[in-house]
Coordinates of C-alpha atoms in Angstrom, one line a residue:
M1 CA 8.5 41.3 14.3
K2 CA 9.4 44.2 16.6
P3 CA 11.8 47.0 15.4
L4 CA 15.4 47.0 16.5
P5 CA 16.7 50.0 18.5
N6 CA 19.4 50.6 15.9
P7 CA 17.9 52.7 13.1
F8 CA 20.1 51.0 10.5
C9 CA 18.4 47.6 11.0
A10 CA 15.0 48.7 12.2
Q11 CA 12.0 46.6 11.1
S12 CA 8.8 48.4 10.3
L13 CA 5.2 47.1 9.9
G14 CA 5.6 47.5 6.2
G15 CA 8.7 45.3 6.2
A16 CA 6.7 42.6 8.0
A17 CA 3.9 42.8 5.5
L18 CA 6.4 42.6 2.6
L19 CA 7.9 39.5 4.3
L20 CA 4.5 37.8 4.3
V21 CA 3.9 38.6 0.7
L22 CA 7.2 37.3 -0.4
L23 CA 6.9 34.0 1.4
G24 CA 6.1 31.2 -1.0
S25 CA 9.1 29.0 -2.0
G26 CA 10.5 26.2 0.1
Q27 CA 14.0 26.1 -1.1
P28 CA 16.2 23.9 1.1
S29 CA 19.3 26.2 0.7
Y30 CA 20.7 28.6 3.3
G31 CA 21.4 31.4 0.8
Q32 CA 18.9 32.6 -1.9
Q33 CA 19.8 35.8 -3.6
A34 CA 17.8 37.1 -6.6
P35 CA 19.4 39.0 -8.0
P36 CA 22.4 39.3 -5.7
P37 CA 23.8 42.8 -5.1
P38 CA 27.5 43.5 -5.1
A39 CA 28.8 41.8 -2.0
A40 CA 30.1 44.0 0.8
T41 CA 32.8 42.7 3.2
L42 CA 32.8 42.6 7.0
T43 CA 35.8 42.8 9.3
G44 CA 35.5 42.3 13.1
T45 CA 35.7 39.9 16.0
F46 CA 32.6 38.5 17.8
E47 CA 32.8 36.6 21.0
A48 CA 29.4 35.1 22.1
V49 CA 27.6 38.2 20.9
P50 CA 23.8 38.0 20.9
F51 CA 22.4 37.9 17.4
A52 CA 20.6 41.2 17.7
E53 CA 23.9 42.9 18.6
F54 CA 25.5 41.1 15.7
A55 CA 22.8 42.5 13.3
R56 CA 23.4 46.0 14.6
R57 CA 27.1 45.8 14.0
V58 CA 26.6 44.4 10.5
A59 CA 24.2 47.3 9.7
A60 CA 26.7 49.8 11.0
A61 CA 29.6 48.5 9.0
T62 CA 27.9 47.4 5.7
P63 CA 24.9 48.4 3.6
Y64 CA 23.1 45.2 4.7
R65 CA 19.9 45.4 6.8
L66 CA 18.8 42.3 8.7
Y67 CA 15.1 41.5 9.3
F68 CA 14.3 38.7 11.7
V69 CA 11.9 37.6 14.4
P70 CA 13.6 38.2 17.8
A71 CA 12.0 35.1 19.3
E72 CA 13.7 32.9 16.8
T73 CA 17.2 34.2 17.4
D74 CA 17.2 35.1 21.1
S75 CA 19.2 32.0 22.0
L76 CA 21.7 32.4 19.2
R77 CA 25.2 33.6 20.1
V78 CA 27.7 34.6 17.4
T79 CA 31.4 33.7 17.8
L80 CA 33.7 34.3 14.8
A81 CA 36.5 36.4 13.5
A82 CA 35.9 38.0 10.1
T83 CA 38.6 39.7 8.0
G84 CA 37.3 41.1 4.8
Q85 CA 34.8 38.3 4.3
P86 CA 31.7 38.9 2.2
V87 CA 28.6 39.3 4.3
P88 CA 26.7 36.4 2.7
E89 CA 29.6 34.1 3.5
V90 CA 29.5 35.3 7.1
L91 CA 25.8 34.7 7.4
R92 CA 26.3 31.1 6.1
Q93 CA 28.8 30.5 8.9
V94 CA 26.5 31.9 11.5
L95 CA 23.2 30.2 10.4
G96 CA 24.6 27.1 8.9
A97 CA 24.1 24.9 12.0
T98 CA 20.6 26.3 12.7
R99 CA 17.2 25.8 11.1
L100 CA 17.2 29.5 10.0
H101 CA 17.5 30.5 6.3
F102 CA 18.3 33.9 4.8
S103 CA 17.5 35.6 1.5
I104 CA 19.0 38.9 0.1
D105 CA 17.2 41.2 -2.3
A106 CA 18.6 43.8 -4.7
D107 CA 18.5 46.5 -2.0
Y108 CA 20.8 44.7 0.5
R109 CA 17.8 43.6 2.7
V110 CA 18.4 40.3 4.4
Y111 CA 15.3 38.3 5.4
I112 CA 16.0 35.6 8.1
T113 CA 13.2 33.0 8.5
A114 CA 12.7 29.6 10.1
G115 CA 11.6 26.7 8.1
E116 CA 11.4 28.2 4.6
A117 CA 13.5 30.8 2.8
V118 CA 11.9 33.9 1.4
Q119 CA 11.4 34.2 -2.4
T120 CA 12.7 37.7 -3.3
Q121 CA 11.4 37.8 -6.8
L122 CA 8.5 36.5 -8.8
P123 CA 8.9 33.4 -11.0
A124 CA 9.7 34.1 -14.7
D125 CA 6.4 32.6 -15.8
F126 CA 4.2 34.2 -13.1
F127 CA 2.3 36.2 -15.7
A128 CA 1.7 33.1 -17.9
A129 CA 0.3 33.2 -21.4
P130 CA -3.4 32.4 -21.9
A131 CA -4.5 28.7 -22.0
S132 CA -5.0 28.7 -25.7
A133 CA -1.3 29.7 -26.3
L134 CA 0.1 27.2 -23.8
P135 CA 2.0 24.1 -25.1
P136 CA 0.8 20.5 -24.4
V137 CA 1.5 19.0 -21.0
A138 CA 4.3 16.8 -22.4
T139 CA 6.4 19.9 -23.3
A140 CA 5.2 22.4 -20.6
P141 CA 8.3 23.7 -18.6
A142 CA 8.1 23.4 -14.8
S143 CA 8.6 26.5 -12.7
P144 CA 9.1 26.9 -8.9
S145 CA 5.5 28.1 -8.4
R146 CA 3.5 26.5 -11.3
L147 CA 4.0 23.0 -12.5
A148 CA 2.4 20.8 -15.1
A149 CA 0.7 17.8 -13.4
G150 CA 2.5 15.3 -15.6
A151 CA 5.8 16.4 -14.3
A152 CA 4.9 16.3 -10.6
P153 CA 7.8 14.7 -8.7
A154 CA 6.5 11.8 -6.6
G155 CA 3.2 13.5 -5.8
R156 CA 4.6 16.0 -3.3
A157 CA 3.5 19.6 -3.3
A158 CA 5.2 22.9 -2.4
P159 CA 3.4 25.8 -0.8
G160 CA 1.5 27.9 -3.4
R161 CA 2.1 25.5 -6.3
V162 CA -0.6 25.3 -8.9
Y163 CA -0.9 22.2 -11.1
D164 CA -1.9 22.7 -14.8
I165 CA -4.1 19.7 -16.0
G166 CA -4.6 19.1 -19.7
L167 CA -3.0 22.1 -21.2
G168 CA -4.1 22.9 -24.7
Q169 CA -7.4 21.0 -24.4
A170 CA -10.9 22.5 -24.5
P171 CA -13.6 19.9 -23.6
A172 CA -16.9 20.7 -25.3
N173 CA -19.0 19.9 -22.2
G174 CA -16.8 22.0 -19.9
K175 CA -15.8 18.9 -17.8
A176 CA -12.5 17.0 -17.6
T177 CA -11.5 13.6 -16.2
L178 CA -8.6 13.6 -13.6
T179 CA -6.8 10.3 -13.0
G180 CA -3.9 9.3 -10.8
R181 CA -2.6 7.4 -7.8
V182 CA -2.4 8.0 -4.1
R183 CA 0.6 6.6 -2.3
D184 CA 2.3 7.0 1.1
G185 CA 5.8 8.3 1.7
R186 CA 7.3 4.8 0.9
G187 CA 5.5 4.5 -2.4
E188 CA 2.9 2.1 -1.2
S189 CA -0.5 2.4 -2.9
L190 CA -3.3 3.6 -0.5
V191 CA -6.6 1.7 -0.9
G192 CA -9.8 3.5 0.0
A193 CA -8.3 7.0 0.1
L194 CA -10.9 9.8 -0.5
V195 CA -10.3 12.2 -3.4
Y196 CA -12.8 15.0 -3.8
G197 CA -13.3 18.6 -5.1
A198 CA -15.2 21.5 -3.7
A199 CA -18.6 20.5 -5.2
P200 CA -20.8 18.3 -2.9
G201 CA -20.9 14.7 -3.9
S202 CA -18.0 14.9 -6.3
G203 CA -15.7 12.5 -4.3
V204 CA -14.4 9.1 -5.2
S205 CA -12.2 6.5 -3.4
T206 CA -9.1 4.8 -4.6
D207 CA -9.3 1.2 -5.8
Q208 CA -7.1 -1.8 -4.8
F209 CA -4.2 -0.3 -6.8
G210 CA -4.5 3.1 -5.2
A211 CA -5.9 4.6 -8.5
Y212 CA -8.7 7.1 -8.8
T213 CA -10.8 8.7 -11.5
L214 CA -12.6 12.0 -10.9
T215 CA -14.7 14.3 -13.1
L216 CA -14.1 18.0 -12.5
P217 CA -15.4 21.2 -14.2
V218 CA -12.9 23.2 -16.2
G219 CA -11.2 26.0 -14.3
R220 CA -9.4 26.6 -11.0
Q221 CA -10.2 23.8 -8.6
Q222 CA -9.1 22.6 -5.2
L223 CA -8.5 18.9 -4.9
N224 CA -8.6 17.3 -1.4
V225 CA -7.2 13.9 -0.5
R226 CA -7.8 12.1 2.8
S227 CA -6.9 8.7 4.1
L228 CA -7.1 7.2 7.6
G229 CA -3.8 7.5 9.4
F230 CA -2.4 10.2 7.0
K231 CA -2.4 13.9 6.9
N232 CA -5.0 15.5 4.7
A233 CA -3.5 16.9 1.4
T234 CA -4.7 19.7 -0.8
R235 CA -3.7 20.4 -4.4
Q236 CA -4.5 23.6 -6.3
V237 CA -5.2 22.6 -9.9
Q238 CA -6.0 24.6 -13.0
V239 CA -8.1 22.3 -15.1
Y240 CA -7.9 22.8 -18.9
G241 CA -8.8 19.2 -19.9
S242 CA -8.3 15.6 -18.9
G243 CA -5.0 14.7 -17.3
R244 CA -3.2 12.9 -14.5
L245 CA -2.1 13.9 -11.0
D246 CA -0.4 11.6 -8.4
V247 CA -0.6 12.5 -4.7
E248 CA 1.7 11.4 -1.9
L249 CA 0.4 11.5 1.7
E250 CA 2.4 11.9 4.9
V251 CA 1.8 9.7 7.9
D252 CA -0.2 11.5 10.7
V253 CA 0.7 10.5 14.2
T254 CA -1.9 11.6 16.8
S255 CA -1.2 11.4 20.6
L256 CA -4.1 10.2 22.6
K257 CA -4.5 11.2 26.2
E258 CA -7.1 8.6 27.1
V259 CA -9.5 6.1 25.6
V260 CA -13.1 5.9 26.8
V261 CA -14.9 2.6 26.1
E262 CA -18.7 2.9 26.3
A263 CA -21.2 0.0 26.1
E264 CA -24.1 0.1 23.6
K265 CA -22.6 3.0 21.7
A266 CA -24.4 3.8 18.5
Q267 CA -22.3 2.8 15.6
N268 CA -22.1 5.0 12.5
L269 CA -22.3 3.4 9.1
T270 CA -18.9 3.6 7.4
S271 CA -19.8 1.5 4.4
L272 CA -22.9 0.8 2.4
R273 CA -21.7 -2.8 1.6
M274 CA -23.1 -5.2 4.1
G275 CA -21.6 -8.5 5.3
V276 CA -18.0 -7.5 4.7
A277 CA -15.2 -6.9 7.3
K278 CA -12.1 -5.1 6.2
L279 CA -8.9 -5.8 8.3
D280 CA -5.9 -3.5 8.2
I281 CA -2.5 -4.8 9.0
K282 CA -2.2 -2.2 11.8
D283 CA -5.3 -3.7 13.5
I284 CA -4.0 -7.2 13.0
K285 CA -0.7 -6.5 14.7
Q286 CA -2.5 -4.9 17.7
I287 CA -4.2 -8.2 18.6
P288 CA -2.5 -10.3 21.3
T289 CA -0.2 -12.7 19.5
V290 CA 0.6 -16.4 19.9
F291 CA 4.3 -17.0 20.5
G292 CA 5.1 -13.5 19.1
E293 CA 3.5 -14.0 15.7
A294 CA 0.7 -11.7 14.4
D295 CA -2.0 -14.0 13.0
I296 CA -4.6 -12.9 10.5
L297 CA -6.7 -16.0 11.0
R298 CA -6.9 -15.4 14.7
V299 CA -8.3 -12.0 14.0
V300 CA -10.8 -13.4 11.6
L301 CA -12.0 -15.8 14.3
L302 CA -12.9 -12.8 16.4
L303 CA -15.4 -11.4 13.9
P304 CA -19.1 -12.0 14.3
G305 CA -20.4 -15.1 12.6
V306 CA -16.9 -16.8 12.4
K307 CA -15.7 -19.6 14.6
S308 CA -13.2 -22.4 14.6
I309 CA -14.3 -25.8 13.5
G310 CA -12.5 -27.5 16.3
E311 CA -9.3 -27.7 18.4
G312 CA -6.3 -28.7 16.5
N313 CA -8.0 -28.0 13.1
T314 CA -6.9 -25.4 10.6
G315 CA -10.2 -24.3 9.2
F316 CA -12.9 -21.9 10.2
S317 CA -16.7 -21.8 9.8
V318 CA -18.6 -18.8 8.7
R319 CA -22.3 -18.6 9.7
G320 CA -22.6 -22.4 10.0
G321 CA -20.8 -23.3 6.7
G322 CA -18.1 -25.9 6.3
A323 CA -14.4 -25.2 6.2
D324 CA -14.3 -26.3 2.5
Q325 CA -16.9 -23.6 1.7
N326 CA -14.5 -20.8 2.3
L327 CA -12.4 -19.3 -0.6
V328 CA -9.0 -18.0 0.6
L329 CA -7.2 -15.8 -1.9
Y330 CA -3.6 -14.5 -1.7
N331 CA -3.3 -11.7 -4.2
G332 CA -5.9 -13.5 -6.3
A333 CA -4.3 -17.0 -6.0
V334 CA -6.1 -19.8 -4.1
V335 CA -4.5 -21.1 -0.9
Y336 CA -6.1 -24.4 0.2
N337 CA -4.6 -24.8 3.6
P338 CA -4.1 -21.3 5.2
S339 CA -2.5 -22.6 8.5
H340 CA 0.7 -24.0 10.0
L341 CA 1.3 -26.3 12.9
F342 CA -2.2 -27.6 13.6
G343 CA -3.7 -24.1 13.3
F344 CA -1.4 -22.4 15.8
F345 CA 0.0 -20.1 13.1
S346 CA -1.3 -18.5 10.0
A347 CA 0.2 -19.4 6.7
F348 CA 0.7 -15.7 5.9
N349 CA 3.6 -13.6 7.0
A350 CA 2.0 -10.5 8.7
D351 CA 5.0 -8.3 7.8
M352 CA 4.1 -8.7 4.1
L353 CA 0.4 -8.0 4.3
K354 CA -1.4 -4.8 3.6
S355 CA -5.0 -5.7 4.3
A356 CA -7.7 -8.4 4.1
E357 CA -11.4 -8.5 3.4
L358 CA -13.8 -11.2 4.6
Y359 CA -17.1 -11.3 2.7
K360 CA -19.7 -13.2 4.8
S361 CA -22.7 -12.3 2.7
A362 CA -23.5 -10.3 -0.4
V363 CA -20.3 -11.5 -2.0
P364 CA -19.5 -9.5 -5.2
A365 CA -20.2 -11.2 -8.5
R366 CA -16.5 -11.4 -9.4
Y367 CA -15.9 -14.1 -6.8
G368 CA -17.2 -17.6 -7.3
G369 CA -16.6 -21.3 -6.4
R370 CA -17.6 -21.2 -2.7
L371 CA -20.9 -21.0 -0.8
S372 CA -19.9 -19.6 2.6
S373 CA -17.4 -16.8 2.4
V374 CA -14.4 -15.2 0.7
L375 CA -11.2 -14.2 2.5
D376 CA -9.2 -11.9 0.1
V377 CA -5.7 -11.3 1.5
V378 CA -3.6 -8.5 -0.2
T379 CA 0.2 -8.0 0.2
R380 CA 2.1 -4.7 0.3
D381 CA 3.8 -3.5 -2.9
G382 CA 7.1 -2.8 -1.2
N383 CA 9.1 0.3 -0.5
R384 CA 9.6 2.4 -3.6
K385 CA 11.9 4.8 -1.9
Q386 CA 14.7 2.9 -0.2
F387 CA 15.9 -0.6 0.8
S388 CA 14.5 -1.7 4.2
G389 CA 13.9 -4.8 6.2
A390 CA 12.1 -6.2 9.2
G391 CA 12.4 -9.4 11.2
G392 CA 11.9 -11.1 14.5
I393 CA 13.0 -14.1 16.6
G394 CA 10.3 -15.8 18.7
V395 CA 10.0 -18.8 21.0
L396 CA 9.1 -21.2 18.1
T397 CA 9.6 -19.2 14.9
S398 CA 11.8 -16.6 13.2
R399 CA 10.9 -14.4 10.3
L400 CA 12.7 -11.9 7.9
T401 CA 11.2 -9.5 5.4
L402 CA 13.2 -7.4 2.9
E403 CA 12.0 -4.8 0.4
G404 CA 13.3 -2.1 -1.9
P405 CA 12.8 -0.1 -5.1
L406 CA 13.1 -1.1 -8.7
A407 CA 14.1 1.1 -11.7
H408 CA 14.5 4.3 -9.8
G409 CA 11.1 4.1 -8.1
K410 CA 9.1 2.8 -11.0
G411 CA 8.6 -0.5 -9.2
S412 CA 9.4 -2.3 -6.0
W413 CA 10.1 -5.8 -4.7
L414 CA 9.1 -7.5 -1.5
V415 CA 10.3 -10.9 -0.1
G416 CA 9.8 -12.6 3.2
G417 CA 10.3 -16.0 4.9
R418 CA 9.6 -17.8 8.1
T419 CA 10.8 -21.0 9.7
S420 CA 10.1 -22.9 12.9
Y421 CA 12.2 -24.8 15.4
S422 CA 9.6 -26.3 17.7
D423 CA 11.2 -29.7 18.2
W424 CA 13.2 -28.4 21.2
L425 CA 10.0 -27.4 23.0
L426 CA 8.4 -30.8 22.5
R427 CA 11.5 -32.4 24.1
Q428 CA 11.0 -30.3 27.2
L429 CA 7.5 -31.6 27.8
P430 CA 7.0 -34.4 30.5
S431 CA 5.0 -36.7 28.2
R432 CA 7.0 -39.5 26.6
N433 CA 4.8 -39.5 23.5
L434 CA 5.4 -35.8 23.0
N435 CA 9.1 -36.2 23.5
N436 CA 9.2 -38.6 20.6
S437 CA 7.2 -36.2 18.4
A438 CA 8.4 -33.6 15.9
A439 CA 6.8 -30.7 14.1
G440 CA 7.9 -27.8 12.0
F441 CA 7.0 -25.6 9.1
S442 CA 8.5 -23.0 6.7
D443 CA 7.2 -20.6 4.1
L444 CA 8.5 -18.2 1.5
S445 CA 6.7 -15.5 -0.4
G446 CA 7.6 -12.7 -2.8
H447 CA 5.9 -9.9 -4.6
L448 CA 6.9 -7.6 -7.5
A449 CA 5.2 -4.4 -8.6
Y450 CA 6.2 -2.4 -11.7
D451 CA 4.7 0.6 -13.5
L452 CA 5.4 0.3 -17.3
N453 CA 3.8 3.7 -17.8
D454 CA 0.8 5.7 -16.7
H455 CA -1.6 3.2 -18.3
N456 CA 0.0 -0.2 -17.6
S457 CA 1.2 -1.9 -14.4
L458 CA 2.4 -5.4 -13.7
Y459 CA 2.2 -7.3 -10.4
A460 CA 3.6 -10.8 -9.7
T461 CA 3.3 -12.8 -6.5
G462 CA 4.6 -16.2 -5.4
Y463 CA 4.0 -18.2 -2.2
F464 CA 5.3 -21.6 -1.0
S465 CA 4.9 -23.3 2.3
Q466 CA 5.5 -26.8 3.8
D467 CA 4.6 -28.5 7.0
R468 CA 6.0 -31.8 8.4
F469 CA 5.1 -33.5 11.7
R470 CA 5.2 -36.8 13.5
L471 CA 3.2 -37.6 16.6
A472 CA 4.8 -40.4 18.7
T473 CA 4.5 -42.9 15.9
D474 CA 6.4 -44.0 12.9
T475 CA 4.1 -42.1 10.5
V476 CA 5.3 -38.8 9.1
Y477 CA 2.7 -36.3 7.8
N478 CA 3.4 -33.5 5.4
Y479 CA 1.5 -31.0 3.3
R480 CA 2.6 -28.2 0.9
N481 CA 1.0 -25.1 -0.5
L482 CA 2.0 -23.3 -3.7
A483 CA 0.2 -20.2 -5.0
S484 CA 1.3 -17.8 -7.7
S485 CA -0.4 -15.0 -9.6
V486 CA 0.5 -12.4 -12.3
K487 CA -1.7 -9.3 -12.9
W488 CA -1.7 -6.8 -15.7
K489 CA -3.6 -3.6 -15.1
H490 CA -4.4 -1.5 -18.2
T491 CA -6.2 1.8 -18.2
L492 CA -8.2 2.0 -21.5
N493 CA -9.5 5.5 -20.9
D494 CA -10.3 7.9 -18.2
K495 CA -13.3 5.9 -17.0
L496 CA -12.5 2.3 -17.9
Y497 CA -9.7 0.0 -16.8
G498 CA -9.2 -3.7 -16.9
V499 CA -7.2 -6.3 -15.0
L500 CA -6.0 -9.6 -16.5
T501 CA -5.0 -12.1 -13.9
G502 CA -3.3 -15.5 -14.3
T503 CA -3.0 -17.9 -11.3
Y504 CA -1.7 -21.3 -10.5
S505 CA -2.2 -23.1 -7.2
R506 CA -1.1 -26.6 -5.9
Y507 CA -1.9 -28.4 -2.7
Q508 CA 0.0 -31.6 -1.9
Y509 CA -0.6 -34.0 1.1
G510 CA 1.2 -37.1 2.0
L511 CA 2.1 -39.6 4.8
R512 CA 4.9 -42.1 5.2
S513 CA 5.2 -45.1 7.5
D514 CA 8.3 -47.3 7.5
R515 CA 8.6 -48.8 11.0
T516 CA 7.6 -52.2 9.8
A517 CA 9.5 -53.3 6.7
T518 CA 6.7 -55.4 5.3
T519 CA 4.1 -52.7 5.6
A520 CA 6.3 -49.7 4.8
S521 CA 4.4 -47.4 2.4
E522 CA 3.9 -43.8 1.3
L523 CA 0.5 -42.3 0.4
S524 CA 0.3 -39.0 -1.6
Y525 CA -2.4 -36.8 -3.0
N526 CA -2.3 -33.5 -4.9
L527 CA -4.6 -30.9 -6.4
N528 CA -3.6 -28.5 -9.1
Q529 CA -5.5 -25.6 -10.6
G530 CA -4.6 -22.9 -13.2
G531 CA -6.9 -20.0 -13.9
L532 CA -7.3 -16.9 -16.1
Q533 CA -9.6 -14.1 -15.2
A534 CA -10.4 -10.7 -16.9
D535 CA -12.1 -7.9 -15.0
F536 CA -13.2 -4.6 -16.3
T537 CA -14.4 -1.7 -14.2
Y538 CA -16.3 1.3 -15.8
F539 CA -16.9 4.5 -13.8
A540 CA -20.1 5.9 -15.4
S541 CA -20.0 8.7 -12.8
T542 CA -18.8 9.2 -9.3
K543 CA -21.9 7.4 -8.0
H544 CA -22.3 4.7 -10.7
T545 CA -19.9 1.8 -11.2
V546 CA -20.3 -1.2 -13.6
E547 CA -18.1 -4.3 -13.4
V548 CA -18.0 -7.1 -16.0
G549 CA -15.7 -10.0 -16.4
A550 CA -15.0 -13.7 -17.2
S551 CA -12.9 -16.5 -15.8
T552 CA -11.9 -20.0 -16.5
I553 CA -10.2 -22.6 -14.2
L554 CA -8.6 -25.9 -15.1
Y555 CA -8.5 -28.5 -12.2
R556 CA -6.3 -31.6 -12.2
I557 CA -6.7 -33.9 -9.2
N558 CA -4.6 -36.9 -8.3
P559 CA -7.0 -38.6 -5.8
G560 CA -4.3 -40.9 -4.4
Q561 CA -1.2 -42.9 -5.0
L562 CA 0.1 -45.7 -2.7
T563 CA 3.6 -46.8 -3.2
K564 CA 5.7 -49.3 -1.2
V565 CA 8.9 -48.2 0.6
G566 CA 11.8 -50.6 0.5
D567 CA 12.2 -54.0 -1.2
Q568 CA 10.8 -55.9 1.8
S569 CA 7.5 -54.1 1.7
L570 CA 4.5 -56.3 0.6
V571 CA 2.3 -53.2 -0.2
V572 CA 0.9 -53.3 -3.7
N573 CA 1.5 -50.0 -5.7
T574 CA -1.9 -48.5 -6.4
T575 CA -2.7 -45.3 -8.3
L576 CA -6.2 -43.9 -8.7
A577 CA -7.2 -42.4 -12.0
Q578 CA -6.5 -38.7 -12.5
E579 CA -9.5 -36.4 -12.6
Q580 CA -9.7 -33.1 -14.4
A581 CA -12.4 -30.5 -14.9
L582 CA -13.0 -27.0 -16.4
E583 CA -14.9 -24.4 -14.6
S584 CA -15.9 -21.2 -16.4
A585 CA -17.9 -18.2 -15.5
V586 CA -19.1 -14.7 -16.7
Y587 CA -20.4 -12.0 -14.4
L588 CA -22.0 -8.5 -14.5
S589 CA -22.5 -6.2 -11.5
D590 CA -23.9 -2.7 -11.3
R591 CA -23.7 -0.4 -8.3
F592 CA -25.5 2.9 -8.0
E593 CA -25.4 5.3 -5.0
V594 CA -28.8 6.8 -4.7
A595 CA -28.1 8.9 -1.5
P596 CA -25.2 9.1 1.0
R597 CA -26.8 6.3 3.0
L598 CA -28.6 4.4 0.2
A599 CA -27.1 2.4 -2.6
L600 CA -28.4 -0.2 -5.0
E601 CA -26.3 -3.1 -6.2
A602 CA -27.2 -6.0 -8.4
G603 CA -25.0 -8.8 -9.8
L604 CA -25.4 -11.8 -12.0
R605 CA -22.9 -14.7 -12.3
Y606 CA -23.3 -17.6 -14.7
S607 CA -21.0 -20.6 -14.1
L608 CA -20.3 -23.7 -16.2
F609 CA -18.6 -26.9 -14.9
D610 CA -17.3 -29.6 -17.3
A611 CA -15.8 -32.9 -16.2
L612 CA -13.0 -33.8 -18.6
G613 CA -11.6 -37.2 -19.5
P614 CA -10.0 -39.6 -19.8
R615 CA -11.7 -41.6 -17.2
T616 CA -12.6 -45.3 -16.7
V617 CA -16.3 -45.9 -16.1
L618 CA -17.5 -49.4 -15.0
T619 CA -20.9 -50.5 -16.1
Y620 CA -22.8 -53.6 -14.9
Q621 CA -25.2 -55.8 -16.8
P622 CA -28.7 -55.7 -15.4
G623 CA -29.7 -58.7 -13.3
L624 CA -26.2 -59.8 -12.3
S625 CA -24.7 -59.7 -8.9
R626 CA -22.4 -56.7 -8.1
S627 CA -20.7 -58.2 -5.1

């Protein structure tokens, strides 16, 4: 700041230093007076007067002295007529439509700043009592500059704020455990965000729910949080004992001038886990789409070791395995047919997805039931801040997704649907066979997330899809997918949490032919499975993680049912015997990071499969003909 010519509003170097010291509170008001002096009045007429001239006239007529940066006010012109108005009211009229703020101290000094207002006095609890005399976190009052972590609003931080963690505690070993969640500005949990302190090797990453557990020494610490695509966040914490701190990250947009692609560029290791490819929804939507639909399965087919099993087929092969050797999960529930319309479209609505992981080898012990690969698809939790929606109309399909908060931000909901209208395109083709064909699909999915408290969270997901097509014949083919899951996450202590998951999946296939009355029939098949799984994760340290769990799945299969259609049909109704089985498993895995680029991981999974009755078994006497 440079001094003004008028001695009544001159700005000295000491005044600038005082201004820097007093900066520290981001109050969003235009007037902050602490304590306010008796207001003086101003009388005068100003016609497009430069702000510097306005400041001189105020200083000449009143005891107020204005301090400001000339570069921030050089374009400001003052036009008003004041008759005995208090100076603070005049300043509100002048600065109300700008981004400038003002504060007034007890000596009639007015500090005008851009962005944040100046705090003109220290907070009441600036000289706080010793830690031993402080009350517990649950009753600790929040102040503008110091706030108990348990009362942090939505994880946002103000400049200079210090978070008190675990007030009233005194750990014997001098260390405390900090837990919490990392979310974005809409309340979505961020998976894989890095949370670390100042000590080397003290960092951890958030799990699939955005939660973290970090061990820190007692005392003043700086907590750093990083996530790809978001601005880095820093929190100043005073650690007295174990506690909780939630962090909210802002989206970071970086403008790139150019992109240079180089062949045979050395790739840096970003993960110690081999044979796994993690797909982010942002990457999925950047891949060229078919008929305007982002397709996660098309992206999977671009990965090394993955290929389509054939044109017009819906499956994919991983490193030579069959299509039935892939386990496809949608928030933990099995989806048996993950494609629509002969494989042209994925069964998943891209607007609802958060990420997907494809395990091609070294599959974690918590997964089982398939030999080749595991594709784990995860949906977003939904917007916890406000109601929003997204949609699109394409050549063959349309989609709509809606989301919003629940219970004042404690939860969220997300629902989306798609439908196709491809028959009109088939009628435009020159082939007569295709003109007489029909094809279409639709799907609907929903997701709920709700935090009961800091230790318990509930998640529920439902998915339904159906396909129906006819190819130049009288035969109509159809199949349906149904998948649902309910998860309960419970934090037992600072280093141990468990997830209880219940799932139900159903796949139904059928075909119907009724052109000829005497052979009109309908064939149907369905597979049902219900499962229950418990997973426990123990963080022995920041480099040592142990997972243990158990699961059980009940299968019910109807191999086939043939029924006649119409009274003239000569088809004999036939129903094959129902089959059912129980598959159970227990597992244990241990992961230890020896060095930044070396980790040891071992896992053991023990599975049991029991075929259940009732079932008809035919036995033949020895020596007799079986034909």
